[in-house]
Coordinates of C-alpha atoms (C1' of nucleotides) in Angstrom, one line a residue:
Chain A
M1 CA 120.1 49.8 67.5
K2 CA 120.3 49.9 63.8
K3 CA 118.0 48.7 61.2
S4 CA 118.9 47.8 57.6
S5 CA 115.3 47.1 56.6
K6 CA 112.7 49.9 56.7
P7 CA 109.3 48.8 57.9
I8 CA 106.5 51.0 56.6
D9 CA 104.6 51.7 59.8
T10 CA 107.7 53.0 61.6
V11 CA 107.6 56.3 63.5
P12 CA 109.9 58.9 62.0
Y13 CA 112.9 59.8 64.1
H14 CA 112.1 63.4 63.9
H15 CA 108.7 64.5 65.0
G16 CA 108.4 67.4 62.7
D17 CA 107.0 70.1 64.9
L18 CA 107.6 68.9 68.4
R19 CA 107.8 72.3 69.9
R20 CA 104.3 73.3 68.8
A21 CA 103.0 69.8 69.7
L22 CA 104.3 70.1 73.2
L23 CA 102.8 73.5 73.8
E24 CA 99.4 72.4 72.4
A25 CA 99.4 69.2 74.5
A26 CA 100.4 71.0 77.6
V27 CA 97.8 73.7 77.3
K28 CA 95.1 71.1 77.2
A29 CA 96.1 69.6 80.5
P30 CA 93.5 70.0 83.2
D31 CA 96.1 71.3 85.6
I32 CA 98.9 72.9 83.6
E33 CA 101.1 73.8 86.5
Q34 CA 101.3 70.1 87.5
I35 CA 102.1 68.5 84.2
S36 CA 105.0 66.1 84.1
L37 CA 107.4 66.4 81.3
R38 CA 107.8 62.7 81.0
E39 CA 104.0 62.2 80.7
L40 CA 103.8 65.0 78.2
A41 CA 106.6 63.6 76.1
S42 CA 105.5 60.0 76.2
G43 CA 102.0 61.2 75.2
L44 CA 103.5 62.5 72.0
G45 CA 105.5 59.3 71.6
V46 CA 108.8 61.0 72.3
S47 CA 111.4 60.7 75.0
A48 CA 111.5 63.0 77.9
A49 CA 114.9 64.4 77.0
A50 CA 113.6 65.5 73.7
V51 CA 111.8 68.3 75.5
Y52 CA 115.1 69.9 76.3
R53 CA 115.8 70.4 72.6
H54 CA 113.0 73.0 72.5
F55 CA 112.8 74.4 76.0
D56 CA 115.3 75.2 78.7
G57 CA 113.3 73.2 81.1
R58 CA 109.9 72.8 82.7
E59 CA 109.7 76.3 84.0
A60 CA 110.6 77.7 80.5
L61 CA 107.8 75.7 78.9
L62 CA 105.3 77.0 81.5
A63 CA 106.5 80.5 80.9
E64 CA 106.0 80.1 77.2
L65 CA 102.5 78.9 77.8
A66 CA 101.7 81.9 79.9
V67 CA 103.0 84.2 77.3
G68 CA 100.7 82.5 74.8
G69 CA 97.9 83.0 77.2
F70 CA 98.4 86.7 77.5
E71 CA 98.6 87.0 73.7
Q72 CA 95.3 85.1 73.4
L73 CA 93.7 87.3 76.0
Q74 CA 94.9 90.4 74.1
A75 CA 93.5 89.0 70.9
R76 CA 90.1 88.6 72.6
F77 CA 90.3 92.1 73.9
S78 CA 91.1 93.6 70.5
V79 CA 88.0 92.5 68.6
G80 CA 86.2 95.7 67.8
F81 CA 88.4 97.6 70.2
D82 CA 91.4 99.6 68.9
P83 CA 93.0 101.1 72.1
R84 CA 94.6 103.9 70.0
T85 CA 91.2 105.3 69.0
L86 CA 88.6 107.0 71.2
P87 CA 85.1 105.7 71.3
A88 CA 82.7 107.5 69.0
D89 CA 80.0 108.1 71.6
A90 CA 79.0 107.3 75.2
P91 CA 77.2 104.1 74.4
Q92 CA 80.3 102.8 72.6
A93 CA 82.5 103.8 75.5
V94 CA 80.3 101.9 77.9
Q95 CA 80.1 99.0 75.5
R96 CA 83.9 98.7 75.4
L97 CA 84.2 98.2 79.1
H98 CA 81.3 95.7 79.0
R99 CA 83.0 93.7 76.3
L100 CA 86.3 93.8 78.1
G101 CA 84.8 92.5 81.3
V102 CA 82.9 89.7 79.6
A103 CA 85.9 88.7 77.5
Y104 CA 88.1 88.5 80.6
L105 CA 85.5 86.4 82.4
R106 CA 84.9 84.2 79.4
F107 CA 88.6 83.5 79.0
A108 CA 88.9 82.5 82.6
D109 CA 85.9 80.3 82.3
E110 CA 87.0 78.6 79.2
Q111 CA 90.6 78.1 80.1
P112 CA 90.8 78.0 83.9
A113 CA 94.0 76.1 84.0
L114 CA 95.8 78.5 81.7
W115 CA 94.3 81.5 83.6
R116 CA 95.7 80.1 86.9
L117 CA 99.1 79.7 85.3
M118 CA 99.0 83.2 83.9
F119 CA 98.2 84.8 87.3
G120 CA 100.0 82.4 89.5
T121 CA 103.6 82.2 90.8
H122 CA 105.2 80.8 87.7
A123 CA 104.4 83.7 85.5
A124 CA 105.3 86.5 87.9
Q125 CA 108.3 87.6 85.8
I126 CA 106.3 87.6 82.7
R127 CA 103.7 89.8 84.2
A128 CA 106.3 92.2 85.5
D129 CA 107.9 92.4 82.1
A130 CA 104.6 93.0 80.3
L131 CA 103.8 95.8 82.7
Q132 CA 107.1 97.6 82.0
T133 CA 107.0 97.2 78.2
G134 CA 105.9 100.4 76.4
E135 CA 104.2 98.4 73.7
P136 CA 100.5 97.7 73.9
T137 CA 99.8 94.5 75.7
S138 CA 96.7 93.0 77.3
Y139 CA 97.2 95.5 80.1
S140 CA 96.7 98.4 77.8
Y141 CA 93.0 97.9 77.2
L142 CA 91.5 98.5 80.6
P143 CA 93.1 102.0 81.1
A144 CA 92.2 102.8 77.5
A145 CA 88.6 101.8 78.1
L146 CA 88.4 104.1 81.2
Q147 CA 90.0 106.9 79.3
G148 CA 87.4 106.4 76.6
L149 CA 84.7 106.7 79.2
Y150 CA 86.1 110.1 80.1
S151 CA 86.5 111.3 76.6
A152 CA 82.9 110.3 75.8
G153 CA 81.7 112.2 78.9
V154 CA 80.5 109.2 80.8
I155 CA 82.7 109.9 83.8
P156 CA 83.2 113.6 84.8
A157 CA 86.9 113.4 85.5
P158 CA 89.9 111.6 84.0
P159 CA 90.3 108.2 85.6
E160 CA 92.5 108.1 88.6
A161 CA 94.9 105.2 89.4
G162 CA 92.4 104.1 92.0
D163 CA 89.7 103.8 89.4
V164 CA 91.9 101.6 87.2
L165 CA 92.9 99.4 90.1
F166 CA 89.3 99.1 91.3
T167 CA 88.0 98.2 87.9
W168 CA 90.6 95.7 87.3
S169 CA 90.2 94.3 90.8
A170 CA 86.4 93.7 90.3
I171 CA 86.8 92.0 87.0
H172 CA 89.8 90.0 88.0
G173 CA 88.2 89.0 91.2
A174 CA 85.1 87.8 89.5
A175 CA 87.2 85.7 87.3
A176 CA 89.2 84.4 90.2
L177 CA 86.1 83.4 92.2
R178 CA 84.7 81.8 89.1
V179 CA 87.9 79.8 88.4
G180 CA 88.0 78.8 92.1
S181 CA 84.5 77.4 91.8
V182 CA 83.4 79.8 94.5
A183 CA 80.8 81.6 92.5
A184 CA 80.1 78.8 90.1
A185 CA 76.3 78.7 90.6
Q186 CA 75.8 82.4 89.8
G187 CA 74.9 81.7 86.2
E188 CA 76.4 82.4 82.9
V189 CA 79.6 84.4 82.6
E190 CA 77.8 87.0 80.4
Y191 CA 75.2 87.6 83.1
I192 CA 77.9 87.8 85.8
G193 CA 80.0 90.1 83.7
E194 CA 77.0 92.4 83.0
G195 CA 76.3 92.7 86.7
V196 CA 79.8 93.4 87.7
V197 CA 80.5 95.9 85.0
Q198 CA 77.3 97.8 85.7
R199 CA 78.3 98.2 89.3
I200 CA 81.9 99.1 88.4
L201 CA 80.5 101.9 86.2
R202 CA 78.4 103.2 89.1
G203 CA 81.4 102.8 91.4
I204 CA 83.6 105.1 89.3
G205 CA 80.9 107.7 89.0
A206 CA 79.6 107.0 85.5
R207 CA 76.4 108.7 84.5
P208 CA 73.6 106.4 83.3
V209 CA 74.0 105.6 79.6
A210 CA 71.5 103.7 77.5
T211 CA 73.0 100.9 75.5
N212 CA 70.9 99.1 73.0
S213 CA 72.7 95.8 72.7
I214 CA 75.9 94.6 74.2
Chain B
M1 CA 121.6 50.8 117.1
K2 CA 121.5 50.6 120.9
K3 CA 123.2 52.7 123.4
S4 CA 123.9 51.7 127.0
S5 CA 125.4 55.1 127.9
K6 CA 123.2 58.2 127.6
P7 CA 125.0 61.3 126.4
I8 CA 123.5 64.5 127.5
D9 CA 123.2 66.3 124.2
T10 CA 121.2 63.6 122.6
V11 CA 118.1 64.2 120.6
P12 CA 115.0 62.6 122.1
Y13 CA 113.4 59.9 120.1
H14 CA 110.0 61.5 120.3
H15 CA 109.7 65.0 119.1
G16 CA 107.0 66.0 121.5
D17 CA 104.7 68.0 119.3
L18 CA 105.8 67.2 115.8
R19 CA 102.4 67.8 114.3
R20 CA 102.2 71.4 115.4
A21 CA 105.9 71.9 114.5
L22 CA 105.3 70.7 111.0
L23 CA 102.4 73.0 110.5
E24 CA 104.3 76.0 111.9
A25 CA 107.3 75.3 109.8
A26 CA 105.3 74.7 106.6
V27 CA 103.3 77.9 107.0
K28 CA 106.5 79.9 107.1
A29 CA 107.7 78.7 103.8
P30 CA 107.9 81.3 101.1
D31 CA 106.1 79.0 98.7
I32 CA 103.9 76.7 100.7
E33 CA 102.5 74.8 97.7
Q34 CA 105.9 73.7 96.7
I35 CA 107.3 72.6 100.1
S36 CA 109.0 69.2 100.1
L37 CA 108.1 66.9 102.9
R38 CA 111.6 65.7 103.2
E39 CA 113.0 69.2 103.5
L40 CA 110.3 70.1 106.0
A41 CA 111.1 67.0 108.1
S42 CA 114.8 67.3 108.0
G43 CA 114.5 70.9 109.0
L44 CA 112.9 69.7 112.2
G45 CA 115.5 67.0 112.6
V46 CA 113.1 64.2 111.9
S47 CA 112.8 61.6 109.2
A48 CA 110.5 62.1 106.2
A49 CA 108.4 59.1 107.1
A50 CA 107.6 60.6 110.5
V51 CA 105.3 63.1 108.7
Y52 CA 102.9 60.2 107.8
R53 CA 102.3 59.6 111.5
H54 CA 100.5 62.9 111.7
F55 CA 99.1 63.5 108.2
D56 CA 97.7 61.2 105.5
G57 CA 100.2 62.7 103.1
R58 CA 101.4 65.9 101.6
E59 CA 98.0 67.0 100.3
A60 CA 96.4 66.4 103.7
L61 CA 99.0 68.6 105.3
L62 CA 98.4 71.4 102.8
A63 CA 94.6 71.0 103.4
E64 CA 95.1 71.5 107.1
L65 CA 97.2 74.6 106.5
A66 CA 94.5 76.0 104.3
V67 CA 91.9 75.3 107.0
G68 CA 94.1 77.2 109.5
G69 CA 94.3 80.0 107.1
F70 CA 90.6 80.4 106.8
E71 CA 90.3 80.3 110.6
Q72 CA 92.9 83.0 110.9
L73 CA 91.0 85.1 108.3
Q74 CA 87.8 84.6 110.2
A75 CA 89.5 85.7 113.4
R76 CA 90.6 88.9 111.7
F77 CA 87.1 89.6 110.5
S78 CA 85.6 89.1 113.8
V79 CA 87.4 91.8 115.7
G80 CA 84.7 94.3 116.5
F81 CA 82.2 92.6 114.2
D82 CA 79.6 90.2 115.5
P83 CA 77.8 89.0 112.3
R84 CA 74.8 88.1 114.4
T85 CA 74.2 91.7 115.4
L86 CA 73.1 94.5 113.2
P87 CA 75.1 97.7 113.1
A88 CA 74.0 100.5 115.5
D89 CA 73.9 103.2 112.8
A90 CA 74.9 104.0 109.3
P91 CA 78.5 105.0 110.0
Q92 CA 79.1 101.7 111.8
A93 CA 77.6 99.8 109.0
V94 CA 79.9 101.5 106.5
Q95 CA 82.8 101.0 108.9
R96 CA 82.2 97.3 109.0
L97 CA 82.7 96.9 105.3
H98 CA 85.8 99.1 105.4
R99 CA 87.3 97.0 108.1
L100 CA 86.4 93.8 106.3
G101 CA 88.0 94.9 103.1
V102 CA 91.2 96.2 104.8
A103 CA 91.5 93.0 106.8
Y104 CA 91.2 90.9 103.7
L105 CA 93.8 92.9 102.0
R106 CA 96.1 93.0 104.9
F107 CA 95.9 89.2 105.4
A108 CA 96.8 88.7 101.7
D109 CA 99.6 91.1 102.0
E110 CA 101.1 89.6 105.2
Q111 CA 100.8 86.0 104.2
P112 CA 100.8 85.8 100.5
A113 CA 101.8 82.2 100.3
L114 CA 99.1 81.1 102.6
W115 CA 96.6 83.2 100.7
R116 CA 97.6 81.6 97.5
L117 CA 97.2 78.2 99.0
M118 CA 93.8 79.0 100.4
F119 CA 92.4 80.2 97.1
G120 CA 94.4 77.9 94.8
T121 CA 93.7 74.4 93.5
H122 CA 94.7 72.5 96.6
A123 CA 92.0 73.9 98.8
A124 CA 89.1 73.7 96.4
Q125 CA 87.4 71.0 98.4
I126 CA 87.8 73.0 101.6
R127 CA 86.2 76.0 100.1
A128 CA 83.4 74.0 98.8
D129 CA 82.8 72.5 102.2
A130 CA 83.0 75.8 104.0
L131 CA 80.4 77.3 101.6
Q132 CA 77.9 74.5 102.3
T133 CA 78.3 74.5 106.1
G134 CA 75.5 76.2 107.9
E135 CA 77.9 77.4 110.6
P136 CA 79.4 80.9 110.5
T137 CA 82.6 80.9 108.6
S138 CA 84.8 83.5 107.1
Y139 CA 82.3 83.6 104.2
S140 CA 79.5 84.8 106.5
Y141 CA 80.9 88.2 107.2
L142 CA 80.6 89.8 103.8
P143 CA 76.9 89.1 103.3
A144 CA 76.3 90.1 106.9
A145 CA 78.1 93.4 106.2
L146 CA 76.0 94.1 103.2
Q147 CA 72.8 93.2 105.1
G148 CA 73.9 95.6 107.8
L149 CA 74.2 98.4 105.2
Y150 CA 70.6 97.8 104.3
S151 CA 69.4 97.6 107.9
A152 CA 71.2 100.9 108.6
G153 CA 69.6 102.5 105.6
V154 CA 72.8 103.0 103.7
I155 CA 71.5 101.1 100.7
P156 CA 67.9 101.4 99.7
A157 CA 67.1 97.7 99.0
P158 CA 68.2 94.4 100.4
P159 CA 71.5 93.3 98.8
E160 CA 71.1 91.1 95.8
A161 CA 73.3 88.1 95.0
G162 CA 74.9 90.3 92.4
D163 CA 75.9 92.9 95.0
V164 CA 77.5 90.2 97.2
L165 CA 79.4 88.8 94.2
F166 CA 80.5 92.2 93.1
T167 CA 81.7 93.3 96.5
W168 CA 83.6 90.1 97.1
S169 CA 85.1 90.2 93.6
A170 CA 86.4 93.7 94.0
I171 CA 88.0 92.9 97.4
H172 CA 89.3 89.5 96.4
G173 CA 90.6 90.9 93.1
A174 CA 92.5 93.7 94.8
A175 CA 94.1 91.1 97.1
A176 CA 94.9 88.8 94.1
L177 CA 96.5 91.6 92.2
R178 CA 98.5 92.6 95.2
V179 CA 99.7 89.1 95.9
G180 CA 100.5 88.7 92.2
S181 CA 102.7 91.8 92.5
V182 CA 100.7 93.4 89.8
A183 CA 99.5 96.4 91.8
A184 CA 102.4 96.4 94.1
A185 CA 103.4 100.1 93.7
Q186 CA 99.9 101.4 94.5
G187 CA 100.8 102.2 98.1
E188 CA 99.8 100.8 101.4
V189 CA 97.1 98.2 101.7
E190 CA 95.0 100.5 103.9
Y191 CA 95.0 103.1 101.2
I192 CA 94.2 100.6 98.5
G193 CA 91.5 99.1 100.7
E194 CA 89.9 102.5 101.4
G195 CA 89.8 103.3 97.7
V196 CA 88.3 100.0 96.7
V197 CA 85.7 99.9 99.4
Q198 CA 84.6 103.5 98.7
R199 CA 84.0 102.6 95.1
I200 CA 82.2 99.4 96.0
L201 CA 79.8 101.4 98.2
R202 CA 79.1 103.7 95.4
G203 CA 78.7 100.7 93.0
I204 CA 76.0 99.0 95.1
G205 CA 74.1 102.3 95.4
A206 CA 75.1 103.4 98.9
R207 CA 74.2 106.9 100.0
P208 CA 77.1 109.0 101.2
V209 CA 77.8 108.5 104.9
A210 CA 80.2 110.5 106.9
T211 CA 82.6 108.3 108.9
N212 CA 84.9 110.0 111.4
S213 CA 87.6 107.4 111.7
I214 CA 88.1 104.0 110.1
Chain C
dG1 C1' 125.0 63.3 43.6
dA2 C1' 128.4 63.1 47.7
dC3 C1' 129.5 65.2 52.0
dC4 C1' 129.2 67.4 56.2
dC5 C1' 127.2 69.5 60.1
dA6 C1' 123.8 71.4 62.9
dA7 C1' 119.3 70.2 64.4
dT8 C1' 116.8 66.9 66.7
dG9 C1' 116.0 62.7 68.6
dT10 C1' 117.5 58.4 72.0
dC11 C1' 119.3 56.2 76.2
dA12 C1' 121.4 55.9 80.7
dA13 C1' 122.2 57.9 84.8
dC14 C1' 121.8 61.2 88.7
dA15 C1' 119.7 63.4 92.6
dG16 C1' 115.4 64.5 94.7
dT17 C1' 110.4 63.5 95.6
dG18 C1' 106.1 61.3 97.9
dA19 C1' 104.7 57.1 99.6
dT20 C1' 104.8 52.5 102.0
dA21 C1' 106.3 48.4 104.7
dA22 C1' 108.9 46.5 108.3
dC23 C1' 111.2 47.4 112.4
dA24 C1' 112.7 50.3 116.9
dT25 C1' 111.8 53.1 120.7
dT26 C1' 109.1 55.2 124.1
dA27 C1' 105.2 57.1 126.8
dG28 C1' 101.4 56.1 129.5
dC29 C1' 98.3 53.1 131.6
dA30 C1' 96.6 48.5 134.0
Chain D
dT1 C1' 106.4 45.9 136.4
dG2 C1' 104.9 44.9 132.0
dC3 C1' 101.9 45.6 127.8
dT4 C1' 100.3 48.3 124.1
dA5 C1' 99.6 52.0 121.2
dA6 C1' 101.8 56.1 119.6
dT7 C1' 105.5 57.8 117.4
dG8 C1' 109.8 57.5 115.5
dT9 C1' 113.6 55.1 111.9
dT10 C1' 115.4 52.7 107.9
dA11 C1' 115.0 50.6 103.4
dT12 C1' 112.8 50.6 99.3
dC13 C1' 109.7 51.7 95.4
dA14 C1' 108.1 54.4 91.5
dC15 C1' 108.2 58.7 89.6
dT16 C1' 110.2 63.3 88.5
dG17 C1' 113.4 67.0 86.2
dT18 C1' 117.8 67.3 84.4
dT19 C1' 122.2 66.3 82.1
dG20 C1' 125.8 64.0 79.2
dA21 C1' 127.0 60.8 75.6
dC22 C1' 125.5 58.9 71.6
dA23 C1' 122.2 58.2 67.2
dT24 C1' 119.7 59.8 63.3
dT25 C1' 118.5 62.9 59.9
dG26 C1' 117.5 67.0 57.0
dG27 C1' 119.4 70.8 54.5
dG28 C1' 123.0 73.4 52.6
dT29 C1' 127.7 73.3 50.0
dC30 C1' 131.2 71.5 46.8

DNA sequence: GACCCAATGTCAACAGTGATAACATTAGCA
DNA sequence: TGCTAATGTTATCACTGTTGACATTGGGTC
């Protein structure tokens, strides 16, 4: 079809930033893992085949979304928490773990679909890669927080692998139960996070530390 | 097509127990949530439409699988653990929680695909129903175990809601990380379970209890 | 400015999917 | 024996991801 006349209200042939638009639209879907490329594309007024100009396929698009999710998670972790520095004192060390737990929970609560994608089957390879990278990722913060507890004298011995796994399990599990609507009626995420982290600290042998505000 | 002669090696028109066969075949799939009805049916030498004689559709079949999963989980919980009785002494009370945690982990480890289905999006309604039922389900055992810890004097106060959520979170999270191949290299599930439950006990304020064997 | 090409879009077609309707076969019971 | 409900089949529909052939356009080069 060719047109010699150019109507004003015509849609431009090139979208402009379709790649970003696709990602943004996909991440808003209530169930990301079940999005249809055709729906996604037509929602942006574009043909389904156009998606393949920017992604190798559906799975690749999901993978990119998951990567973005982990970056977003890391960004949340990093506010007021430089994993390369040690905490100044015991309250700060405890506070770091608290903030980490609450950030984890809040992220899961605010973006449950993205969270499911990140920790589901589709992103398995991405998680494996992130764990093997030497660079600091979202996975770096939890071990760093536990190490900080030791350096600040909150726990008597350096954290063992079991301590890291346990801490991560409790926080991750709380998020999973929340996302799965199993523990939905337990109150606000902040409150849940407080309770879980307090018990984690006790579980890994932390001495009581008074913290003014979280 | 009609046949007057009856060859011996012919396939019978009726399968016999197609419903059970479908469930059994589906639960063996490496990724249950992605099974195709047509593949499933043709694998059993049956047409795809035959499935609809036994299930309202794909989603209904998955739901039934999830229900079976929860029943299986409950069966594992119930070996040597009657949630209506209180533990005889402190070691037994502690032992109950240990067994619960290890059984949870072992189930997730042995049937990861089924576990994902059970705690994924597809089975949300089933989980909601199970939580509201007054009857004893797989959800009954964890609160009962914590209550048993109190009645045996292992924890000084009746378990709060936060204790239950925390305990479940830690165990569930460990299973989730295991299924997600995030904590795969941490060793055997029994070892992981031991470590997690020990720290859980400490986290909810349990006094040290000597247990001979788990 | 004219030109070319790579980037980015379209359309048409393919195989595979869940689902449904109409028809075929059979098991079990009166 | 015969009837009926249960259980199977085939054909078809709308939808999906994916690919190949073609269309349009923006940006760099002469």
